[in-house]
Amino acid sequence: METTAAASTRLFSPKSYSLVIPNSFHSFLGRQPSKPPLPPPIAAAHLLHLNFYSLTNTPPPTPPLHFKPTNTTRLGFSILRTRATLDEKDSPPLLVPQEEQSKKEVDECVKVLKNAAKTRRVAAEEVLSALSVMEKAKLDPSGFLETLGGSKSPGRTWMLIFTAKTGLKSGNYFPITAVQRFDAAAKRIENGVFLGPLGCLTFEGRFSWKKRILAFIFERICMKIGPFKPFEIPFGGKDEKEPSTKNPFFIWYYIDEEIAVARGRSGGTAFWCRCRRVTSY
């Protein structure tokens, strides 16, 4: 049986199908560490740099008042006049700007997901929490498409690492090799499941992009079983309409050169890591 380290570099064995991790990405899917790394905590109390009173939703204590009595005589009566001053040591704490808070949160969550992609040993609860933060961050998607699909054909390829159910209530590492290719130049998408010597199954079609939403329509299926030659089955007719949200789609929340996070039409969330697939028939 292939060792874990070898499997990280070549994810299925037949010469006709192979998934090769680029040199720049060996830090992700390279050799497994001798001891599992300790994932950084991502609980909200560790990530949110808020002052105590905002975090606990309690009002700050009233600053002490210093009274300085002065006697003033008016119409024969002695009047006690008070003057309040704020003690400097009780000045409210400085608040971290919201943008800086969000960036620090996202950076920490990116580290968690990259560690999960590399080791597959980060607890599911921590991955789910990181995905939740990424969804709520609402980052600028202007560069997402080019990062996802490259600037020229055949585009870029991503391996599915983790999938979560609607509401991020539970999730698991994806147990088999599933790879998606996005070609931003040709607006093409390919989704494949690879089962080593047993063969593979891929779907290919076209996609449209609007802001952060990638809608797609599959047009053909390609199947390969064992040593036999692959065969294709077209479907969907000659409908050339542009894919829309009436079709399957992804809403992308984060994409960099190494990982990507998106939610599907069904409500489930997933994240991928960048890889390279070399295919020959």
PDB file of C-alpha atoms in Angstrom:
ATOM      1  CA  MET A   1       0.000   0.000   0.000  1.00  0.00           C
ATOM      2  CA  GLU A   2       1.293   3.451  -0.871  1.00  0.00           C
ATOM      3  CA  THR A   3       2.665   5.410   2.043  1.00  0.00           C
ATOM      4  CA  THR A   4       0.963   8.577   3.242  1.00  0.00           C
ATOM      5  CA  ALA A   5       3.868  10.744   2.081  1.00  0.00           C
ATOM      6  CA  ALA A   6       3.819   9.228  -1.386  1.00  0.00           C
ATOM      7  CA  ALA A   7       0.064   9.549  -1.597  1.00  0.00           C
ATOM      8  CA  SER A   8       0.358  13.266  -0.916  1.00  0.00           C
ATOM      9  CA  THR A   9       2.380  13.739  -4.080  1.00  0.00           C
ATOM     10  CA  ARG A  10       0.637  11.263  -6.388  1.00  0.00           C
ATOM     11  CA  LEU A  11      -2.981  10.706  -5.424  1.00  0.00           C
ATOM     12  CA  PHE A  12      -3.822   7.927  -7.839  1.00  0.00           C
ATOM     13  CA  SER A  13      -1.617   5.387  -9.463  1.00  0.00           C
ATOM     14  CA  PRO A  14      -2.494   4.716 -13.116  1.00  0.00           C
ATOM     15  CA  LYS A  15      -0.196   6.262 -15.647  1.00  0.00           C
ATOM     16  CA  SER A  16      -3.206   7.640 -17.473  1.00  0.00           C
ATOM     17  CA  TYR A  17      -4.353   9.623 -14.443  1.00  0.00           C
ATOM     18  CA  SER A  18      -2.237  11.397 -11.896  1.00  0.00           C
ATOM     19  CA  LEU A  19      -2.605  14.302  -9.538  1.00  0.00           C
ATOM     20  CA  VAL A  20       0.687  16.093  -9.040  1.00  0.00           C
ATOM     21  CA  ILE A  21       1.234  18.784  -6.465  1.00  0.00           C
ATOM     22  CA  PRO A  22       3.407  21.670  -7.770  1.00  0.00           C
ATOM     23  CA  ASN A  23       6.748  22.347  -6.079  1.00  0.00           C
ATOM     24  CA  SER A  24       5.454  25.624  -4.661  1.00  0.00           C
ATOM     25  CA  PHE A  25       2.667  23.714  -2.960  1.00  0.00           C
ATOM     26  CA  HIS A  26       4.721  20.967  -1.298  1.00  0.00           C
ATOM     27  CA  SER A  27       4.367  22.799   1.984  1.00  0.00           C
ATOM     28  CA  PHE A  28       0.666  21.905   1.821  1.00  0.00           C
ATOM     29  CA  LEU A  29       0.531  18.318   0.680  1.00  0.00           C
ATOM     30  CA  GLY A  30       4.092  17.209   1.330  1.00  0.00           C
ATOM     31  CA  ARG A  31       5.394  14.757   3.906  1.00  0.00           C
ATOM     32  CA  GLN A  32       3.309  14.225   6.972  1.00  0.00           C
ATOM     33  CA  PRO A  33       4.955  15.493  10.159  1.00  0.00           C
ATOM     34  CA  SER A  34       6.096  12.873  12.653  1.00  0.00           C
ATOM     35  CA  LYS A  35       3.826  14.424  15.248  1.00  0.00           C
ATOM     36  CA  PRO A  36       0.518  16.043  14.462  1.00  0.00           C
ATOM     37  CA  PRO A  37       0.836  19.826  14.745  1.00  0.00           C
ATOM     38  CA  LEU A  38      -1.195  21.591  17.321  1.00  0.00           C
ATOM     39  CA  PRO A  39      -3.774  23.698  15.455  1.00  0.00           C
ATOM     40  CA  PRO A  40      -4.117  27.286  16.561  1.00  0.00           C
ATOM     41  CA  PRO A  41      -7.257  27.947  18.569  1.00  0.00           C
ATOM     42  CA  ILE A  42      -9.995  29.661  16.644  1.00  0.00           C
ATOM     43  CA  ALA A  43     -12.638  30.104  19.326  1.00  0.00           C
ATOM     44  CA  ALA A  44     -14.204  33.531  19.152  1.00  0.00           C
ATOM     45  CA  ALA A  45     -12.717  34.565  22.483  1.00  0.00           C
ATOM     46  CA  HIS A  46      -9.215  33.960  21.062  1.00  0.00           C
ATOM     47  CA  LEU A  47      -9.808  35.658  17.732  1.00  0.00           C
ATOM     48  CA  LEU A  48     -11.915  38.725  18.479  1.00  0.00           C
ATOM     49  CA  HIS A  49      -9.839  41.646  19.744  1.00  0.00           C
ATOM     50  CA  LEU A  50     -12.720  43.387  21.475  1.00  0.00           C
ATOM     51  CA  ASN A  51     -12.724  45.197  24.778  1.00  0.00           C
ATOM     52  CA  PHE A  52     -14.195  43.365  27.762  1.00  0.00           C
ATOM     53  CA  TYR A  53     -17.405  45.286  27.916  1.00  0.00           C
ATOM     54  CA  SER A  54     -18.289  44.748  24.232  1.00  0.00           C
ATOM     55  CA  LEU A  55     -17.496  41.026  24.495  1.00  0.00           C
ATOM     56  CA  THR A  56     -19.624  40.441  27.587  1.00  0.00           C
ATOM     57  CA  ASN A  57     -22.380  42.841  26.543  1.00  0.00           C
ATOM     58  CA  THR A  58     -22.271  44.587  29.927  1.00  0.00           C
ATOM     59  CA  PRO A  59     -22.061  48.341  30.523  1.00  0.00           C
ATOM     60  CA  PRO A  60     -18.753  49.703  31.805  1.00  0.00           C
ATOM     61  CA  PRO A  61     -18.664  50.787  35.446  1.00  0.00           C
ATOM     62  CA  THR A  62     -19.438  54.383  36.237  1.00  0.00           C
ATOM     63  CA  PRO A  63     -16.187  56.285  36.854  1.00  0.00           C
ATOM     64  CA  PRO A  64     -15.737  57.535  40.431  1.00  0.00           C
ATOM     65  CA  LEU A  65     -16.689  61.129  41.156  1.00  0.00           C
ATOM     66  CA  HIS A  66     -14.532  63.402  43.250  1.00  0.00           C
ATOM     67  CA  PHE A  67     -16.428  66.034  45.135  1.00  0.00           C
ATOM     68  CA  LYS A  68     -14.875  69.372  45.965  1.00  0.00           C
ATOM     69  CA  PRO A  69     -17.203  71.284  48.273  1.00  0.00           C
ATOM     70  CA  THR A  70     -17.265  75.068  48.170  1.00  0.00           C
ATOM     71  CA  ASN A  71     -19.286  77.271  50.472  1.00  0.00           C
ATOM     72  CA  THR A  72     -21.288  80.044  48.835  1.00  0.00           C
ATOM     73  CA  THR A  73     -23.576  82.383  50.712  1.00  0.00           C
ATOM     74  CA  ARG A  74     -26.748  83.524  48.993  1.00  0.00           C
ATOM     75  CA  LEU A  75     -29.596  85.312  50.820  1.00  0.00           C
ATOM     76  CA  GLY A  76     -28.142  84.283  54.141  1.00  0.00           C
ATOM     77  CA  PHE A  77     -28.110  80.523  53.405  1.00  0.00           C
ATOM     78  CA  SER A  78     -24.981  78.261  53.218  1.00  0.00           C
ATOM     79  CA  ILE A  79     -25.091  76.278  49.943  1.00  0.00           C
ATOM     80  CA  LEU A  80     -22.930  73.180  49.180  1.00  0.00           C
ATOM     81  CA  ARG A  81     -21.808  73.216  45.531  1.00  0.00           C
ATOM     82  CA  THR A  82     -20.265  70.053  43.992  1.00  0.00           C
ATOM     83  CA  ARG A  83     -17.947  69.620  41.021  1.00  0.00           C
ATOM     84  CA  ALA A  84     -17.314  66.237  39.311  1.00  0.00           C
ATOM     85  CA  THR A  85     -14.029  65.253  37.679  1.00  0.00           C
ATOM     86  CA  LEU A  86     -13.107  62.086  35.737  1.00  0.00           C
ATOM     87  CA  ASP A  87     -10.176  60.117  37.087  1.00  0.00           C
ATOM     88  CA  GLU A  88      -7.635  59.654  34.254  1.00  0.00           C
ATOM     89  CA  LYS A  89      -6.855  56.068  35.210  1.00  0.00           C
ATOM     90  CA  ASP A  90     -10.453  55.104  34.409  1.00  0.00           C
ATOM     91  CA  SER A  91     -10.305  56.317  30.797  1.00  0.00           C
ATOM     92  CA  PRO A  92     -11.981  53.845  28.402  1.00  0.00           C
ATOM     93  CA  PRO A  93      -9.624  51.424  26.548  1.00  0.00           C
ATOM     94  CA  LEU A  94      -8.675  52.093  22.953  1.00  0.00           C
ATOM     95  CA  LEU A  95     -10.666  50.060  20.427  1.00  0.00           C
ATOM     96  CA  VAL A  96      -9.085  48.170  17.532  1.00  0.00           C
ATOM     97  CA  PRO A  97     -10.531  49.347  14.169  1.00  0.00           C
ATOM     98  CA  GLN A  98     -13.137  46.939  12.788  1.00  0.00           C
ATOM     99  CA  GLU A  99     -11.209  46.436   9.528  1.00  0.00           C
ATOM    100  CA  GLU A 100      -8.087  45.430  11.438  1.00  0.00           C
ATOM    101  CA  GLN A 101     -10.082  43.008  13.606  1.00  0.00           C
ATOM    102  CA  SER A 102     -11.595  41.334  10.543  1.00  0.00           C
ATOM    103  CA  LYS A 103      -8.253  41.012   8.777  1.00  0.00           C
ATOM    104  CA  LYS A 104      -6.629  39.395  11.804  1.00  0.00           C
ATOM    105  CA  GLU A 105      -9.550  36.973  12.106  1.00  0.00           C
ATOM    106  CA  VAL A 106      -9.369  35.997   8.458  1.00  0.00           C
ATOM    107  CA  ASP A 107      -5.578  35.586   8.565  1.00  0.00           C
ATOM    108  CA  GLU A 108      -5.865  33.228  11.541  1.00  0.00           C
ATOM    109  CA  CYS A 109      -8.602  31.210   9.834  1.00  0.00           C
ATOM    110  CA  VAL A 110      -6.568  30.949   6.624  1.00  0.00           C
ATOM    111  CA  LYS A 111      -3.739  29.411   8.659  1.00  0.00           C
ATOM    112  CA  VAL A 112      -6.169  26.888  10.157  1.00  0.00           C
ATOM    113  CA  LEU A 113      -7.503  25.840   6.749  1.00  0.00           C
ATOM    114  CA  LYS A 114      -4.053  25.560   5.194  1.00  0.00           C
ATOM    115  CA  ASN A 115      -2.933  23.395   8.071  1.00  0.00           C
ATOM    116  CA  ALA A 116      -6.049  21.263   7.599  1.00  0.00           C
ATOM    117  CA  ALA A 117      -5.273  20.879   3.880  1.00  0.00           C
ATOM    118  CA  LYS A 118      -1.726  19.807   4.653  1.00  0.00           C
ATOM    119  CA  THR A 119      -2.361  17.379   7.501  1.00  0.00           C
ATOM    120  CA  ARG A 120      -6.107  16.541   7.509  1.00  0.00           C
ATOM    121  CA  ARG A 121      -5.708  16.397  11.284  1.00  0.00           C
ATOM    122  CA  VAL A 122      -7.260  19.691  12.328  1.00  0.00           C
ATOM    123  CA  ALA A 123     -10.440  19.026  14.298  1.00  0.00           C
ATOM    124  CA  ALA A 124     -13.649  19.375  12.291  1.00  0.00           C
ATOM    125  CA  GLU A 125     -15.006  21.886  14.831  1.00  0.00           C
ATOM    126  CA  GLU A 126     -12.073  24.201  14.200  1.00  0.00           C
ATOM    127  CA  VAL A 127     -12.441  23.921  10.431  1.00  0.00           C
ATOM    128  CA  LEU A 128     -16.168  24.710  10.730  1.00  0.00           C
ATOM    129  CA  SER A 129     -15.443  27.770  12.878  1.00  0.00           C
ATOM    130  CA  ALA A 130     -12.861  28.989  10.373  1.00  0.00           C
ATOM    131  CA  LEU A 131     -15.306  28.555   7.489  1.00  0.00           C
ATOM    132  CA  SER A 132     -17.926  30.524   9.414  1.00  0.00           C
ATOM    133  CA  VAL A 133     -15.545  33.452   9.876  1.00  0.00           C
ATOM    134  CA  MET A 134     -14.617  33.388   6.178  1.00  0.00           C
ATOM    135  CA  GLU A 135     -18.267  33.540   5.133  1.00  0.00           C
ATOM    136  CA  LYS A 136     -19.011  36.490   7.398  1.00  0.00           C
ATOM    137  CA  ALA A 137     -15.905  38.458   6.383  1.00  0.00           C
ATOM    138  CA  LYS A 138     -17.417  39.492   2.990  1.00  0.00           C
ATOM    139  CA  LEU A 139     -14.055  40.071   1.340  1.00  0.00           C
ATOM    140  CA  ASP A 140     -13.637  41.949  -1.942  1.00  0.00           C
ATOM    141  CA  PRO A 141     -14.216  39.369  -4.740  1.00  0.00           C
ATOM    142  CA  SER A 142     -12.759  41.469  -7.582  1.00  0.00           C
ATOM    143  CA  GLY A 143      -9.703  39.218  -8.013  1.00  0.00           C
ATOM    144  CA  PHE A 144     -11.365  35.913  -7.224  1.00  0.00           C
ATOM    145  CA  LEU A 145     -12.080  34.675 -10.761  1.00  0.00           C
ATOM    146  CA  GLU A 146      -8.556  35.110 -12.105  1.00  0.00           C
ATOM    147  CA  THR A 147      -7.090  33.500  -8.999  1.00  0.00           C
ATOM    148  CA  LEU A 148      -9.502  30.598  -9.299  1.00  0.00           C
ATOM    149  CA  GLY A 149      -9.286  29.977 -13.044  1.00  0.00           C
ATOM    150  CA  GLY A 150      -6.053  31.613 -14.167  1.00  0.00           C
ATOM    151  CA  SER A 151      -5.607  33.958 -17.115  1.00  0.00           C
ATOM    152  CA  LYS A 152      -5.358  31.347 -19.883  1.00  0.00           C
ATOM    153  CA  SER A 153      -6.598  27.860 -20.732  1.00  0.00           C
ATOM    154  CA  PRO A 154      -6.740  25.158 -19.459  1.00  0.00           C
ATOM    155  CA  GLY A 155      -7.125  27.080 -16.188  1.00  0.00           C
ATOM    156  CA  ARG A 156      -6.344  25.926 -12.674  1.00  0.00           C
ATOM    157  CA  THR A 157      -7.161  22.775 -10.740  1.00  0.00           C
ATOM    158  CA  TRP A 158      -8.326  22.429  -7.135  1.00  0.00           C
ATOM    159  CA  MET A 159      -8.740  19.382  -4.893  1.00  0.00           C
ATOM    160  CA  LEU A 160     -11.697  19.164  -2.534  1.00  0.00           C
ATOM    161  CA  ILE A 161     -10.552  18.894   1.100  1.00  0.00           C
ATOM    162  CA  PHE A 162     -13.532  19.399   3.406  1.00  0.00           C
ATOM    163  CA  THR A 163     -17.322  19.643   3.060  1.00  0.00           C
ATOM    164  CA  ALA A 164     -19.817  20.968   5.611  1.00  0.00           C
ATOM    165  CA  LYS A 165     -23.588  20.673   5.802  1.00  0.00           C
ATOM    166  CA  THR A 166     -26.022  23.578   5.712  1.00  0.00           C
ATOM    167  CA  GLY A 167     -25.537  25.918   8.660  1.00  0.00           C
ATOM    168  CA  LEU A 168     -21.990  24.622   9.294  1.00  0.00           C
ATOM    169  CA  LYS A 169     -23.383  22.343  11.987  1.00  0.00           C
ATOM    170  CA  SER A 170     -21.203  19.406  10.965  1.00  0.00           C
ATOM    171  CA  GLY A 171     -18.620  18.490   8.349  1.00  0.00           C
ATOM    172  CA  ASN A 172     -15.949  16.005   7.306  1.00  0.00           C
ATOM    173  CA  TYR A 173     -12.805  15.682   5.259  1.00  0.00           C
ATOM    174  CA  PHE A 174     -13.737  14.430   1.799  1.00  0.00           C
ATOM    175  CA  PRO A 175     -12.755  10.737   1.752  1.00  0.00           C
ATOM    176  CA  ILE A 176     -11.878  10.298  -1.945  1.00  0.00           C
ATOM    177  CA  THR A 177      -9.966  12.253  -4.568  1.00  0.00           C
ATOM    178  CA  ALA A 178     -12.273  14.872  -6.077  1.00  0.00           C
ATOM    179  CA  VAL A 179     -10.795  17.524  -8.372  1.00  0.00           C
ATOM    180  CA  GLN A 180     -12.350  20.559 -10.033  1.00  0.00           C
ATOM    181  CA  ARG A 181     -10.832  22.557 -12.882  1.00  0.00           C
ATOM    182  CA  PHE A 182     -11.843  26.145 -13.588  1.00  0.00           C
ATOM    183  CA  ASP A 183     -10.838  27.815 -16.842  1.00  0.00           C
ATOM    184  CA  ALA A 184     -11.515  31.556 -16.495  1.00  0.00           C
ATOM    185  CA  ALA A 185     -10.437  32.346 -20.068  1.00  0.00           C
ATOM    186  CA  ALA A 186     -12.804  29.861 -21.722  1.00  0.00           C
ATOM    187  CA  LYS A 187     -15.441  29.927 -18.948  1.00  0.00           C
ATOM    188  CA  ARG A 188     -15.267  26.130 -18.651  1.00  0.00           C
ATOM    189  CA  ILE A 189     -15.608  23.887 -15.593  1.00  0.00           C
ATOM    190  CA  GLU A 190     -14.685  20.257 -15.027  1.00  0.00           C
ATOM    191  CA  ASN A 191     -15.610  18.218 -11.970  1.00  0.00           C
ATOM    192  CA  GLY A 192     -14.001  14.805 -11.506  1.00  0.00           C
ATOM    193  CA  VAL A 193     -13.872  11.919  -9.059  1.00  0.00           C
ATOM    194  CA  PHE A 194     -10.783   9.704  -9.349  1.00  0.00           C
ATOM    195  CA  LEU A 195     -10.668   6.166  -7.956  1.00  0.00           C
ATOM    196  CA  GLY A 196      -7.146   5.079  -8.788  1.00  0.00           C
ATOM    197  CA  PRO A 197      -6.985   1.828 -10.818  1.00  0.00           C
ATOM    198  CA  LEU A 198     -10.774   1.548 -10.792  1.00  0.00           C
ATOM    199  CA  GLY A 199     -11.096   4.538 -13.108  1.00  0.00           C
ATOM    200  CA  CYS A 200     -12.589   8.013 -12.983  1.00  0.00           C
ATOM    201  CA  LEU A 201     -15.756   9.964 -13.691  1.00  0.00           C
ATOM    202  CA  THR A 202     -15.724  13.591 -14.871  1.00  0.00           C
ATOM    203  CA  PHE A 203     -18.360  16.164 -15.799  1.00  0.00           C
ATOM    204  CA  GLU A 204     -17.556  19.086 -18.079  1.00  0.00           C
ATOM    205  CA  GLY A 205     -19.497  22.215 -18.964  1.00  0.00           C
ATOM    206  CA  ARG A 206     -19.516  25.988 -18.992  1.00  0.00           C
ATOM    207  CA  PHE A 207     -19.927  28.629 -16.312  1.00  0.00           C
ATOM    208  CA  SER A 208     -20.767  32.301 -15.856  1.00  0.00           C
ATOM    209  CA  TRP A 209     -19.400  34.693 -13.246  1.00  0.00           C
ATOM    210  CA  LYS A 210     -21.120  37.613 -11.544  1.00  0.00           C
ATOM    211  CA  LYS A 211     -19.439  39.318  -8.582  1.00  0.00           C
ATOM    212  CA  ARG A 212     -18.704  36.265  -6.414  1.00  0.00           C
ATOM    213  CA  ILE A 213     -21.245  33.812  -7.878  1.00  0.00           C
ATOM    214  CA  LEU A 214     -20.129  31.117 -10.325  1.00  0.00           C
ATOM    215  CA  ALA A 215     -23.133  29.393 -11.964  1.00  0.00           C
ATOM    216  CA  PHE A 216     -22.537  26.378 -14.200  1.00  0.00           C
ATOM    217  CA  ILE A 217     -24.146  23.872 -16.552  1.00  0.00           C
ATOM    218  CA  PHE A 218     -22.620  20.474 -17.311  1.00  0.00           C
ATOM    219  CA  GLU A 219     -22.777  19.404 -20.963  1.00  0.00           C
ATOM    220  CA  ARG A 220     -21.072  16.031 -21.082  1.00  0.00           C
ATOM    221  CA  ILE A 221     -19.858  13.185 -18.924  1.00  0.00           C
ATOM    222  CA  CYS A 222     -16.630  11.250 -19.418  1.00  0.00           C
ATOM    223  CA  MET A 223     -16.099   7.825 -17.851  1.00  0.00           C
ATOM    224  CA  LYS A 224     -13.113   5.518 -17.652  1.00  0.00           C
ATOM    225  CA  ILE A 225     -13.263   2.047 -16.147  1.00  0.00           C
ATOM    226  CA  GLY A 226     -10.069   0.175 -15.374  1.00  0.00           C
ATOM    227  CA  PRO A 227      -7.761  -0.320 -18.375  1.00  0.00           C
ATOM    228  CA  PHE A 228     -10.469   0.382 -20.951  1.00  0.00           C
ATOM    229  CA  LYS A 229     -10.524   3.506 -23.069  1.00  0.00           C
ATOM    230  CA  PRO A 230     -12.625   6.403 -21.796  1.00  0.00           C
ATOM    231  CA  PHE A 231     -15.921   7.228 -23.433  1.00  0.00           C
ATOM    232  CA  GLU A 232     -18.052  10.372 -23.444  1.00  0.00           C
ATOM    233  CA  ILE A 233     -21.801  10.905 -23.170  1.00  0.00           C
ATOM    234  CA  PRO A 234     -23.172  14.344 -24.156  1.00  0.00           C
ATOM    235  CA  PHE A 235     -26.324  15.586 -22.471  1.00  0.00           C
ATOM    236  CA  GLY A 236     -28.291  18.809 -22.045  1.00  0.00           C
ATOM    237  CA  GLY A 237     -28.999  19.311 -25.746  1.00  0.00           C
ATOM    238  CA  LYS A 238     -27.822  22.418 -27.592  1.00  0.00           C
ATOM    239  CA  ASP A 239     -29.063  24.944 -25.078  1.00  0.00           C
ATOM    240  CA  GLU A 240     -26.522  27.785 -25.186  1.00  0.00           C
ATOM    241  CA  LYS A 241     -28.128  30.078 -22.627  1.00  0.00           C
ATOM    242  CA  GLU A 242     -25.828  31.563 -20.027  1.00  0.00           C
ATOM    243  CA  PRO A 243     -25.835  29.721 -16.698  1.00  0.00           C
ATOM    244  CA  SER A 244     -27.695  31.557 -13.919  1.00  0.00           C
ATOM    245  CA  THR A 245     -28.670  31.035 -10.298  1.00  0.00           C
ATOM    246  CA  LYS A 246     -31.472  28.784 -11.573  1.00  0.00           C
ATOM    247  CA  ASN A 247     -28.643  26.327 -12.264  1.00  0.00           C
ATOM    248  CA  PRO A 248     -26.126  24.921  -9.763  1.00  0.00           C
ATOM    249  CA  PHE A 249     -23.758  27.591  -8.462  1.00  0.00           C
ATOM    250  CA  PHE A 250     -21.019  28.425  -5.961  1.00  0.00           C
ATOM    251  CA  ILE A 251     -20.763  31.589  -3.871  1.00  0.00           C
ATOM    252  CA  TRP A 252     -17.068  32.216  -3.278  1.00  0.00           C
ATOM    253  CA  TYR A 253     -15.994  33.772   0.023  1.00  0.00           C
ATOM    254  CA  TYR A 254     -12.222  33.418  -0.139  1.00  0.00           C
ATOM    255  CA  ILE A 255      -9.674  32.527  -2.840  1.00  0.00           C
ATOM    256  CA  ASP A 256      -5.911  32.857  -2.755  1.00  0.00           C
ATOM    257  CA  GLU A 257      -3.117  31.007  -4.546  1.00  0.00           C
ATOM    258  CA  GLU A 258      -3.432  27.992  -2.226  1.00  0.00           C
ATOM    259  CA  ILE A 259      -6.977  27.567  -0.867  1.00  0.00           C
ATOM    260  CA  ALA A 260     -10.541  28.518  -1.805  1.00  0.00           C
ATOM    261  CA  VAL A 261     -13.790  28.609   0.193  1.00  0.00           C
ATOM    262  CA  ALA A 262     -17.296  28.538  -1.282  1.00  0.00           C
ATOM    263  CA  ARG A 263     -20.922  27.680  -0.496  1.00  0.00           C
ATOM    264  CA  GLY A 264     -23.071  25.755  -2.944  1.00  0.00           C
ATOM    265  CA  ARG A 265     -26.685  26.210  -3.993  1.00  0.00           C
ATOM    266  CA  SER A 266     -27.798  23.518  -1.528  1.00  0.00           C
ATOM    267  CA  GLY A 267     -26.330  25.516   1.374  1.00  0.00           C
ATOM    268  CA  GLY A 268     -23.309  23.317   2.065  1.00  0.00           C
ATOM    269  CA  THR A 269     -19.865  24.905   2.411  1.00  0.00           C
ATOM    270  CA  ALA A 270     -16.545  23.470   1.267  1.00  0.00           C
ATOM    271  CA  PHE A 271     -12.922  24.372   0.835  1.00  0.00           C
ATOM    272  CA  TRP A 272     -10.353  23.291  -1.745  1.00  0.00           C
ATOM    273  CA  CYS A 273      -6.578  23.391  -2.044  1.00  0.00           C
ATOM    274  CA  ARG A 274      -4.693  24.222  -5.218  1.00  0.00           C
ATOM    275  CA  CYS A 275      -3.118  21.310  -7.073  1.00  0.00           C
ATOM    276  CA  ARG A 276      -2.100  20.257 -10.576  1.00  0.00           C
ATOM    277  CA  ARG A 277      -3.606  17.346 -12.446  1.00  0.00           C
ATOM    278  CA  VAL A 278      -1.837  15.736 -15.397  1.00  0.00           C
ATOM    279  CA  THR A 279      -4.133  13.632 -17.571  1.00  0.00           C
ATOM    280  CA  SER A 280      -3.342  11.555 -20.637  1.00  0.00           C
ATOM    281  CA  TYR A 281      -5.375   8.829 -22.319  1.00  0.00           C
TER     282      TYR A 281
END
